[in-house]
Coordinates of C-alpha atoms and ligand atoms in Angstrom, one line a residue:
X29 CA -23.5 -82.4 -86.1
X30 CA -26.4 -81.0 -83.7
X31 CA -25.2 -77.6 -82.4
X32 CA -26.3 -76.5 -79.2
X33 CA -29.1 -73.9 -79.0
X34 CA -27.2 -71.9 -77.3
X35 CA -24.6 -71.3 -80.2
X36 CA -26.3 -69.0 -82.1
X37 CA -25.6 -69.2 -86.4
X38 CA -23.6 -66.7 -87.6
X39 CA -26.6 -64.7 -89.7
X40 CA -28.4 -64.1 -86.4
X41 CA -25.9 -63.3 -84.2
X42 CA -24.6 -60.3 -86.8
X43 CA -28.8 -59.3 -87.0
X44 CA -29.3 -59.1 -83.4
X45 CA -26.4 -57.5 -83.4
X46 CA -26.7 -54.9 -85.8
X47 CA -29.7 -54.0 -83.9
X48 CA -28.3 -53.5 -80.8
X49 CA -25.3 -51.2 -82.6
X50 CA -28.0 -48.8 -84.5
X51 CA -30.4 -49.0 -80.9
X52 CA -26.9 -47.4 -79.5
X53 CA -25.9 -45.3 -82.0
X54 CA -29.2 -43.4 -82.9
X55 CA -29.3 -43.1 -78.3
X56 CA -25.7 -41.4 -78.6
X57 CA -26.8 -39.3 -81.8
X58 CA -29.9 -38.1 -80.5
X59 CA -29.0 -37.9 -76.9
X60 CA -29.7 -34.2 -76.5
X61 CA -33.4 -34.4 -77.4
X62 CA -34.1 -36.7 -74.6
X63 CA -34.6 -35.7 -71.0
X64 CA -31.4 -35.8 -69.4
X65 CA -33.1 -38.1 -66.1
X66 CA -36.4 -39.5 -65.9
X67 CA -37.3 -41.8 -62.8
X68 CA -40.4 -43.5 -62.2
X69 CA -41.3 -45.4 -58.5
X70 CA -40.8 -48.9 -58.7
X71 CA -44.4 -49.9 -58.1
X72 CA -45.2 -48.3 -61.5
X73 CA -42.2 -50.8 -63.0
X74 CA -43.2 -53.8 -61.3
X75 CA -45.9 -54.6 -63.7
X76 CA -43.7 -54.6 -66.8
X77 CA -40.8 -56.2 -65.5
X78 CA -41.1 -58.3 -62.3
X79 CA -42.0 -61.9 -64.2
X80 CA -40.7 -65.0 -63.3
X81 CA -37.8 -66.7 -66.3
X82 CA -39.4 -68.1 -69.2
X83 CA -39.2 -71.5 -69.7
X84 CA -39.5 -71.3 -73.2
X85 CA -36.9 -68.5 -75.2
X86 CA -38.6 -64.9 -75.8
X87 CA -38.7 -63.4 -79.6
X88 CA -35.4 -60.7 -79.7
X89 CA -37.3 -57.5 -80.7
X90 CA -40.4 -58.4 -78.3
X91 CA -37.1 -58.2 -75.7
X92 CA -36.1 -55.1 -77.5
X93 CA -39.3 -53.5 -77.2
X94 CA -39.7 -54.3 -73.1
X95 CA -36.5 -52.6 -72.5
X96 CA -37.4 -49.2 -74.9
X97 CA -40.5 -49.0 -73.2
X98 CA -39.4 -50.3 -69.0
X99 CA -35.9 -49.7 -69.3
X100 CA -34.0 -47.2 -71.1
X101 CA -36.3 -44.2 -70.4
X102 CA -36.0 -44.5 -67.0
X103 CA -32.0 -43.5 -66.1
X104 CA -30.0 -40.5 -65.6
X105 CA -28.0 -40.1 -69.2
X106 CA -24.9 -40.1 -68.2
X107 CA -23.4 -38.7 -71.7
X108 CA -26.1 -36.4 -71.9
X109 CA -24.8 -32.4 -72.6
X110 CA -27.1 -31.6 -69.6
X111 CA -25.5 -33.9 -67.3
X112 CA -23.6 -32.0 -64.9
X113 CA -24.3 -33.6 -61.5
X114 CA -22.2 -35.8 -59.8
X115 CA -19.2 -37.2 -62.2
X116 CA -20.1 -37.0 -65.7
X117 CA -19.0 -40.2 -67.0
X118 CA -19.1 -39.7 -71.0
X119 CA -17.7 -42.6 -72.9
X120 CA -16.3 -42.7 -76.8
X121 CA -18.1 -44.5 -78.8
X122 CA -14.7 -46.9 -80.1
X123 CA -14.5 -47.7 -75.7
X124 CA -18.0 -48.5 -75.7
X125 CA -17.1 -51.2 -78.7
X126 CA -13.9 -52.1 -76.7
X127 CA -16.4 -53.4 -74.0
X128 CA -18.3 -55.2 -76.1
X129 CA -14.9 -57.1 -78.2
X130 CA -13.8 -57.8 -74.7
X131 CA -17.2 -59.5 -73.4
X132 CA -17.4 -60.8 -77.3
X133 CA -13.8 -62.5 -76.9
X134 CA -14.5 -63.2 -73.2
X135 CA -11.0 -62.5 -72.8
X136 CA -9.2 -63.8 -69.1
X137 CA -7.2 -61.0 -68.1
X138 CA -6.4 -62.6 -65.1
X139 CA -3.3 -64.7 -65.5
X140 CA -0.8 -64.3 -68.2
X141 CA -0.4 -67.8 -70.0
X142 CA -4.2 -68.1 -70.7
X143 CA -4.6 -64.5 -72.4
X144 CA -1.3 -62.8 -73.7
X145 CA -2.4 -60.5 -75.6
X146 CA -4.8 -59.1 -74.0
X147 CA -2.8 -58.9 -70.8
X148 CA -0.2 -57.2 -72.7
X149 CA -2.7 -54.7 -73.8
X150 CA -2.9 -54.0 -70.0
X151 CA 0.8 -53.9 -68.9
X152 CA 0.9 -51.5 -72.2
X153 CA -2.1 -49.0 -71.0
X154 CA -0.7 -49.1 -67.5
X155 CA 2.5 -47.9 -68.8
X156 CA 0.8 -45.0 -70.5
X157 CA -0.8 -44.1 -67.5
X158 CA 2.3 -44.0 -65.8
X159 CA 4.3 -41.9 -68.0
X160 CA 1.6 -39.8 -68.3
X161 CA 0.9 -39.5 -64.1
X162 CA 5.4 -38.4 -64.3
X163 CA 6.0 -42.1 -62.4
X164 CA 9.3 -43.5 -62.7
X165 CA 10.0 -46.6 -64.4
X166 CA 8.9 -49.6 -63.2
X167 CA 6.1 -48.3 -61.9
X168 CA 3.1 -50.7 -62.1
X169 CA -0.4 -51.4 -61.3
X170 CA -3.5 -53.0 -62.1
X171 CA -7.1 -51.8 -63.8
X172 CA -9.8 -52.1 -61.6
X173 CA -13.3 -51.8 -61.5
X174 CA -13.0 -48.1 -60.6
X175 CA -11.5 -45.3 -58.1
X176 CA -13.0 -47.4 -55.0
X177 CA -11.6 -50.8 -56.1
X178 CA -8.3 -49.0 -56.4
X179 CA -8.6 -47.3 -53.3
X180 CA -9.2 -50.8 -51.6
X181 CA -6.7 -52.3 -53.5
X182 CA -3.7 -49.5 -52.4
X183 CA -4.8 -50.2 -48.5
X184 CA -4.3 -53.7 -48.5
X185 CA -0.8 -53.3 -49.6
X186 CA 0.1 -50.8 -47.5
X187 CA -1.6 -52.6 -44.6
X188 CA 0.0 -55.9 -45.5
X189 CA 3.8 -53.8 -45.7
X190 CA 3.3 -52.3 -42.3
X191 CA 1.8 -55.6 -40.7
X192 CA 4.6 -57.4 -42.4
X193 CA 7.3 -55.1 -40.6
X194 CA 5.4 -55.9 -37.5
X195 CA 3.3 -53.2 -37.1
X196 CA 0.0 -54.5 -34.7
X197 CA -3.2 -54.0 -37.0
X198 CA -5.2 -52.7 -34.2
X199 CA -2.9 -50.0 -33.6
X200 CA -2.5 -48.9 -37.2
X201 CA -3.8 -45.4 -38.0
X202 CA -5.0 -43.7 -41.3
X203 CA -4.8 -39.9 -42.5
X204 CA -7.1 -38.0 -44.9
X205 CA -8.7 -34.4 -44.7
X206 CA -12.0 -34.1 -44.6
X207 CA -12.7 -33.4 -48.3
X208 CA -11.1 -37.3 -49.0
X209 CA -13.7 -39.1 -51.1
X210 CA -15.9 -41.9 -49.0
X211 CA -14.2 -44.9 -50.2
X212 CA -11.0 -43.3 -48.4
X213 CA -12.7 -44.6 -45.6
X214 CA -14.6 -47.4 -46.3
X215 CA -11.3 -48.7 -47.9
X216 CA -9.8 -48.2 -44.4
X217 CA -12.8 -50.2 -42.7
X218 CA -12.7 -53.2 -45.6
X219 CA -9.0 -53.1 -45.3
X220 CA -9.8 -53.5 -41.6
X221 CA -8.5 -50.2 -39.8
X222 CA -9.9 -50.0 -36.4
X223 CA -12.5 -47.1 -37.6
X224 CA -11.5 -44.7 -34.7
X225 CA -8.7 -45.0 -36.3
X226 CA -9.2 -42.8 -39.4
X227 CA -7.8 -39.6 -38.5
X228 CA -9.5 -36.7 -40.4
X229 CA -7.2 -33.4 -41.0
X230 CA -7.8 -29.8 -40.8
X231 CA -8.2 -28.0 -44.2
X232 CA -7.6 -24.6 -45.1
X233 CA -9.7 -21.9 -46.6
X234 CA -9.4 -23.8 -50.4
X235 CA -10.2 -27.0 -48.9
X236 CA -6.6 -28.5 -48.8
X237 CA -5.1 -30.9 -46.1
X238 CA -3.0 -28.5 -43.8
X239 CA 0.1 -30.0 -43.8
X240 CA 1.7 -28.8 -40.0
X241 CA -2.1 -30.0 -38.9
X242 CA -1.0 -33.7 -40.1
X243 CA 2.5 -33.6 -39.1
X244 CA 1.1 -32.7 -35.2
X245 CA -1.7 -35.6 -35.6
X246 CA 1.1 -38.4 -36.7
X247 CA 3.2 -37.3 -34.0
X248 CA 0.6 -37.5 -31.3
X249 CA -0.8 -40.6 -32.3
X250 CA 3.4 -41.8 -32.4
X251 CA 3.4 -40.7 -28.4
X252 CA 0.3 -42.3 -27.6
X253 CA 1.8 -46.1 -29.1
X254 CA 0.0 -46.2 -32.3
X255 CA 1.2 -46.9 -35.6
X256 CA 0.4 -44.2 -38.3
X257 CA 1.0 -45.8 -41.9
X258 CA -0.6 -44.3 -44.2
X259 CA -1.6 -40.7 -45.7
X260 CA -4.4 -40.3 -48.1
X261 CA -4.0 -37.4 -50.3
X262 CA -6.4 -36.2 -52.7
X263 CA -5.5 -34.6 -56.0
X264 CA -8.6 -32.8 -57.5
X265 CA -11.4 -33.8 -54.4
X266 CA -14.9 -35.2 -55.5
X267 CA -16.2 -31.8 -54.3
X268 CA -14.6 -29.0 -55.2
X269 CA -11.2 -30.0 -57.1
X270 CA -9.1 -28.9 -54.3
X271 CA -5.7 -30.4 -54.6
X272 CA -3.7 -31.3 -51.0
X273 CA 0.1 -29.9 -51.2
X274 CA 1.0 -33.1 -52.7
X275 CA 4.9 -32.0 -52.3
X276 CA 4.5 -30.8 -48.9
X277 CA 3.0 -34.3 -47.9
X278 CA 5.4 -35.9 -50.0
X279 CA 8.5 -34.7 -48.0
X280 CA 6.9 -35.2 -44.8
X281 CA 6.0 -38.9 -45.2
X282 CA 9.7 -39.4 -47.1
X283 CA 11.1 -38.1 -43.7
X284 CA 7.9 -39.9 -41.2
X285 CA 8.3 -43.0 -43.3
X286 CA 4.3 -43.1 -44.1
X287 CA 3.1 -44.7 -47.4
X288 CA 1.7 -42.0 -49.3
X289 CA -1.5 -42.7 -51.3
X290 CA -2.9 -40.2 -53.8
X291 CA -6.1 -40.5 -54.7
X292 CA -6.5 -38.9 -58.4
X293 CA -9.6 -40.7 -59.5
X294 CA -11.5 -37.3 -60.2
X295 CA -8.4 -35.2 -61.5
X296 CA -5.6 -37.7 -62.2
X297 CA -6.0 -37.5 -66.3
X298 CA -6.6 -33.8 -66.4
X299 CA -2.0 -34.4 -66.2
X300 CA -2.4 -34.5 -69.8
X301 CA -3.0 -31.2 -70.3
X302 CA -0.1 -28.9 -69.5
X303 CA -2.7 -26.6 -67.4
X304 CA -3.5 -30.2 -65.5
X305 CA 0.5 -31.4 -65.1
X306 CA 1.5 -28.1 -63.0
X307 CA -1.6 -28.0 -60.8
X308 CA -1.0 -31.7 -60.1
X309 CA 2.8 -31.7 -59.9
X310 CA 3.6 -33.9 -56.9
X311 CA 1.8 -36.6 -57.6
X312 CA 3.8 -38.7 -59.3
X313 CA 6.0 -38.8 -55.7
X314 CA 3.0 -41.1 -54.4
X315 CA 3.6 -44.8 -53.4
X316 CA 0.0 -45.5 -54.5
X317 CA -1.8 -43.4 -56.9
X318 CA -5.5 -43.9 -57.7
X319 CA -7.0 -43.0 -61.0
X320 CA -10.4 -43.9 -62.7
X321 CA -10.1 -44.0 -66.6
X322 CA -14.5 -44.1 -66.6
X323 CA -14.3 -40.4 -65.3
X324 CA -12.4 -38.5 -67.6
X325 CA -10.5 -40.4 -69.6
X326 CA -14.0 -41.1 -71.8
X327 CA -14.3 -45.1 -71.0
X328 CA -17.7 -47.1 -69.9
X329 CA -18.2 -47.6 -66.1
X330 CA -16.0 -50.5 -64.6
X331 CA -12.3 -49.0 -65.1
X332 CA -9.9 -47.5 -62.4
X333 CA -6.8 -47.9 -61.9
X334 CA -4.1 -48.4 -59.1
X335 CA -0.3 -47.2 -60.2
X336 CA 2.3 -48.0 -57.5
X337 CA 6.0 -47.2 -57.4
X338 CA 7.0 -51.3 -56.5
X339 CA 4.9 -53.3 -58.0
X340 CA 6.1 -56.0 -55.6
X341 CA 4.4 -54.5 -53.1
X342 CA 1.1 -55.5 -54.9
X343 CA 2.3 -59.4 -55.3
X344 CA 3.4 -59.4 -51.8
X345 CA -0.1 -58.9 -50.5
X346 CA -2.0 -60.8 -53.0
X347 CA -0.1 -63.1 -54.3
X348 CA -1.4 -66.8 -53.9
X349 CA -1.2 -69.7 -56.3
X350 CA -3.3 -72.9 -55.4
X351 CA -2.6 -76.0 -56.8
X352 CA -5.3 -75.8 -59.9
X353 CA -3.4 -72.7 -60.8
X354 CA 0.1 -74.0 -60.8
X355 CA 0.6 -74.4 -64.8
X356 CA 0.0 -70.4 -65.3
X357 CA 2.7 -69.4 -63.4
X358 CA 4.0 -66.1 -65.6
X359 CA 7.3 -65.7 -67.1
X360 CA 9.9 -63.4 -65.7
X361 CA 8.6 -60.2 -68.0
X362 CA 5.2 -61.1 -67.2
X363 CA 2.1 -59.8 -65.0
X364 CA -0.5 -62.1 -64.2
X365 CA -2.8 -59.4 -62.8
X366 CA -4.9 -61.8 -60.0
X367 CA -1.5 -61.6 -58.1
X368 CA -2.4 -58.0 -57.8
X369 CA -5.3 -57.7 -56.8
X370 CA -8.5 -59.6 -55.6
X371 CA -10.3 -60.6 -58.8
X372 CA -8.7 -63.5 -60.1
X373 CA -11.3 -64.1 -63.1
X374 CA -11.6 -60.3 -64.6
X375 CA -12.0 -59.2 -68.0
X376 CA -9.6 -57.2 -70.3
X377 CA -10.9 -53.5 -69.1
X378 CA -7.3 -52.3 -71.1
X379 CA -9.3 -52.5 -74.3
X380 CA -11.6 -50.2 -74.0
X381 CA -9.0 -47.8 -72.8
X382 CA -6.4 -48.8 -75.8
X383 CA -9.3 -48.5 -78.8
X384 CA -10.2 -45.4 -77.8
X385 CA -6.8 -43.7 -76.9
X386 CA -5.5 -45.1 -79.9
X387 CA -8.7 -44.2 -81.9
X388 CA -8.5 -40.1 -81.3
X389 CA -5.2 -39.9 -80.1
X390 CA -4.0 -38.4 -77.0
X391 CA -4.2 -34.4 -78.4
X392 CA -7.5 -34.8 -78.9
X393 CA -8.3 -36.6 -75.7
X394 CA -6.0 -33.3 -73.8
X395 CA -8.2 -31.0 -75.9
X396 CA -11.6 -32.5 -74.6
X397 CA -10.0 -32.3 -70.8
X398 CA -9.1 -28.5 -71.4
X399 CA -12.5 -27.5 -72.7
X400 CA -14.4 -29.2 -69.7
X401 CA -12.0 -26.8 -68.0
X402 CA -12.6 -24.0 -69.8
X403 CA -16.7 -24.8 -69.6
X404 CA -16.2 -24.0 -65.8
X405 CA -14.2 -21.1 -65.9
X406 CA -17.2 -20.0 -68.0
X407 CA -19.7 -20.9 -65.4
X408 CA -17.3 -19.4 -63.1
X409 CA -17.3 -15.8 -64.7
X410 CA -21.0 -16.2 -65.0
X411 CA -22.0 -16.2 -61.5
X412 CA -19.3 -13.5 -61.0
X413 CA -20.3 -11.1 -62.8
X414 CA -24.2 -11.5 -61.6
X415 CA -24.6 -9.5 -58.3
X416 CA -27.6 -12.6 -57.0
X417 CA -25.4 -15.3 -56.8
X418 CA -21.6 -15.8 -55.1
X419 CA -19.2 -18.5 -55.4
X420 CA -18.1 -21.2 -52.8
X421 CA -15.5 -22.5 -54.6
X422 CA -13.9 -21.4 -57.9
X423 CA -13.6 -23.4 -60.9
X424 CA -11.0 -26.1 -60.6
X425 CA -10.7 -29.2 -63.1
X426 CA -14.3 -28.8 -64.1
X427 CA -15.9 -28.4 -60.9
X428 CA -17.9 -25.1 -60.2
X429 CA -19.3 -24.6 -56.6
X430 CA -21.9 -21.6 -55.8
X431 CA -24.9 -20.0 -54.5
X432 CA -27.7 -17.9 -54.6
X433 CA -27.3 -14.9 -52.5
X434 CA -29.7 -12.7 -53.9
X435 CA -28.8 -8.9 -54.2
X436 CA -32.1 -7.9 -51.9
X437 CA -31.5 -11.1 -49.5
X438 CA -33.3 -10.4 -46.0
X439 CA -31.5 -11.4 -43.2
X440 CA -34.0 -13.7 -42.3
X441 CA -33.5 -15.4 -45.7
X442 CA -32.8 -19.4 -45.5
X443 CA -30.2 -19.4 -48.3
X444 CA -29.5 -23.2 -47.5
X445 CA -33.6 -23.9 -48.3
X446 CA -33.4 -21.2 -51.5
X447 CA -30.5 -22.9 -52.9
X448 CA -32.2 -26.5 -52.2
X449 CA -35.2 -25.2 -54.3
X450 CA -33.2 -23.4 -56.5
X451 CA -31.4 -26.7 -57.6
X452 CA -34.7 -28.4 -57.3
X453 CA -36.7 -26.6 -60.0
X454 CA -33.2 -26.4 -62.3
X455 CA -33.8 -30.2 -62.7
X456 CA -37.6 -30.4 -62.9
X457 CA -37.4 -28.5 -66.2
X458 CA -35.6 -31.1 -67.5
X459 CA -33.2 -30.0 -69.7
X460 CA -29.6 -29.9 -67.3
X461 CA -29.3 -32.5 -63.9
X462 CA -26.9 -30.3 -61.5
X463 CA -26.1 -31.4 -58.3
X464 CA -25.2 -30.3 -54.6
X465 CA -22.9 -30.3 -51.9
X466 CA -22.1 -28.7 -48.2
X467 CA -19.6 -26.8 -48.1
X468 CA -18.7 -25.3 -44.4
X469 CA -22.5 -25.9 -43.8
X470 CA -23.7 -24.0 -47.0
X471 CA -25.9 -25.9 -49.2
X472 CA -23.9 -25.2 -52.5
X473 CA -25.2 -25.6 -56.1
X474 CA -22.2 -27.7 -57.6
X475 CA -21.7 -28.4 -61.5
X476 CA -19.0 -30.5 -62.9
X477 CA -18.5 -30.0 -66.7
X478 CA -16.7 -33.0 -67.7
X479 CA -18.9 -34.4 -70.6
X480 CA -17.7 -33.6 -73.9
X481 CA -21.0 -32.9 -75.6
X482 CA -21.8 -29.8 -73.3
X483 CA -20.8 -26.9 -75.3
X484 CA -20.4 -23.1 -73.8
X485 CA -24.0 -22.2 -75.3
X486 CA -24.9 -25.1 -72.9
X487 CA -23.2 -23.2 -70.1
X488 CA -24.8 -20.0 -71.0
X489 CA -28.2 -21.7 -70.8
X490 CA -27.5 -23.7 -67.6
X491 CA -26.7 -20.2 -66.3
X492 CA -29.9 -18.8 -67.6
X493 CA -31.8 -22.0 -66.2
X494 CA -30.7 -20.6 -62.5
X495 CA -31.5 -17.7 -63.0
X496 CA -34.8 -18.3 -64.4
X497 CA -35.4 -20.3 -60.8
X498 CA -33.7 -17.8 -58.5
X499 CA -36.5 -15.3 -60.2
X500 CA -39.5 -17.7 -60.0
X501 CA -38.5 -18.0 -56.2
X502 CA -39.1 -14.5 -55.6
Ligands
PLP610 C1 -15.1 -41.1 -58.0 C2 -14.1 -41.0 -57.0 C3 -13.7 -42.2 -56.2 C4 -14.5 -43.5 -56.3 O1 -14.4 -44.0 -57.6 P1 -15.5 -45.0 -58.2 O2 -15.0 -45.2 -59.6 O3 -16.8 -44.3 -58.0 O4 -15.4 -46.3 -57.4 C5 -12.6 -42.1 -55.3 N1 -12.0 -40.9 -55.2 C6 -12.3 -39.8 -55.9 C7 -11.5 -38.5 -55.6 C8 -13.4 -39.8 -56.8 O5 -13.7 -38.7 -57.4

């Protein structure tokens, strides 16, 4: 029997991948002695990289050796105990493997008949998710390739419910406050909202949706012969982790008849945590609820998830079966996920999510959410108790939002352009990437401490790192 040479032996397939597992593993291990970002302009690249394919197959480790020296220095670490910007995304190690058994298996989580188990994994993570989120039963969903797929995913079907009870499209009208994350929006234009259609609500001094402020919008938009449908609420924002009145909302789109959509991708998982569950009580009310397992539920990029109370409502908008799909019709019991959603070929993302929940258990998973927590209550007294530096927005699931006002500050000061600098020189030494935001028109330093390696001597020297560049601006 000639095998083809593609199908590697079984020797070389465990060497090479051995070697990838220790390349991996001593990165992880060591990750705090390497810069936490390093960039370089892609003309400097070019010359490494930019070749045309082989024709003939490339030696492993001379592959091995262009990525370590063109490749893996140049990226933000992610995992990194510095990493503060942006969303942290931090994976376990046992979901990092649960990526690579699902791209090793090459499972096709897509309709049931072809992939059982696998799918079952899914129907079985989802229900976690949903007990956790307070959801009642029967509650379902689908795993998706993160907060913005699921976003997507919850306007279609509420689109197709409204358009289906024979609501026009072009008159249908969306409501978010201002602090909604982008894909709110963009989910509204894909979906395809008229985009003067996206109303944006008032907020009050903590950044939350007022509530009277949407009722007056969805009642002038009612008089004027549009069709409101739909309010986004946002249950820890992207920016500061202000949560909407989620029960406020809740009773008034019971009573307006809106499809409520709660968008938990940043805070949703912080419900583990009995802290998380009371600040986010409410949610569970939603007929759509977004979360995104690769924030901080400690899974590689490419997992969110959409929960909705009526799963139907999922199958009604995408369900379609074409004739060359017609012998994977599922059972009663059973899901086949492309009928919610629009990947019909998709891989198992639930195994990541089951390896590692199911690896540390979810006490110790709780435990990692409430010490992010408590890293930015750190940060949070910190800046306090300094009299150069004020904050714009207290500590809320991880998220820390001030400023450098300096004690001697002239009134002629450009605080926006000190902060910018500030935050500037706090990443050129390397050691933390912090990021920024606008709130109210203030440029804001903004840290999110969601990462599990950062420890509270870490916040202590981030701390010192500010003030080291608030004094070397002066
Ligand atoms: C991150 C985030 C999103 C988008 O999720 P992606 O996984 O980046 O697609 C949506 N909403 C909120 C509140 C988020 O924090």
């Amino acid at each position: 029997m000639t095998r083809s040479p593609l199908d590697l032996d079984q020797e070389t397939m465990r060497r090479l991948g051995h070697r990838v597992a220790d390349i991996v593993a001593e990165h992880l291990a060591t990750i705090r002695d390497e810069p936490v970002i390093a960039s370089v302009p892609r003309h400097e690249l070019g010359h490494a990289l930019a070749r045309p394919a082989p024709r003939a197959g490339v030696d492993f480790e001379q592959l091995v050796s262009t990525l370590q020296q063109s490749v893996f220095p140049f990226h933000a670490r992610e995992p990194h105990p510095g990493f503060l910007a942006y969303v942290p995304s931090c994976p376990t190690f046992p979901a990092v493997l649960g990526d690579w058994i699902a791209a090793g298996y090459n499972f096709f989580a897509g309709v049931w008949p072809v992939a059982a188990g696998p799918n079952e994994l899914e129907v079985v993570v989802l229900e976690w998710f949903r007990e956790w989120m307070g959801m009642p039963a029967g509650s379902g969903g689908i795993l998706t390739s993160g907060g913005s797929g699921a976003n997507l995913t919850a306007f279609v079907a509420a689109r197709h419910a409204a358009v289906d009870a024979g609501a026009d499209l072009s008159k249908l009208t969306v409501y978010t406050s201002g602090q909604a994350h982008s894909s709110v929006t963009r989910a509204a234009w894909i979906a395809g909202i008229p985009r003067d259609n996206v109303r944006t609500i008032g907020m009050d001094d903590r950044y939350r949706m007022i509530t009277d402020d949407l009722e007056r919008a969805v009642e002038s938009d009612r008089a004027a012969g549009l069709s409101p449908f739909i309010v986004v609420a946002s249950a820890g924002t992207t920016n500061t982790g202000s949560v909407d009145p989620l029960h406020d909302i809740a009773d008034f789109c019971v009573g307006a008849k809106l499809w409520l959509h709660v968008d938990a991708a940043y805070a949703g998982f912080a419900a583990l945590t009995p802290e998380g569950k009371r600040l986010l009580s409410g949610l569970e009310r939603a007929d759509s609820l977004t979360l995104d397992p690769h924030k901080w539920l400690f899974v590689p990029f490419e997992c969110g998830c959409l929960l909705v109370r009526d799963p139907a409502t999922l199958t009604a908008a995408f369900r379609i079966m074409p004739e060359y799909l017609k012998d994977v019709q599922p059972g009663e019991e059973e899901v086949n996920f492309a009928d919610r959603g629009e990947q019909l070929t998709r891989y198992s993302r639930a195994l990541k999510v089951w390896l590692s929940v199911n690896y540390f258990g979810t006490e110790a998973i709780a435990g990692a959410i409430e010490q992010a927590m408590d890293r930015a209550r750190l940060l949070e007294e910190l800046v306090r108790a300094s009299a150069d530096f004020e904050i714009l927005s207290p500590a809320q699931f991880g998220i820390v939002c001030f400023r450098a006002r300096p004690r001697n500050v002239s009134d002629s000061t450009d605080l926006n352009a000190l902060n910018e600098r500030i935050n500037a020189r706090v990443v050129a030494e390397g050691r933390f990437l912090i990021s920024s935001t606008r709130l109210r028109g203030a440029f804001s330093l903004r840290m999110c401490t969601l990462g599990f390696r950062t420890t509270m001597e870490d916040i202590r020297q981030l701390f010192a790192a500010i003030e080291r560049a608030l004094a070397a601006e002066q």
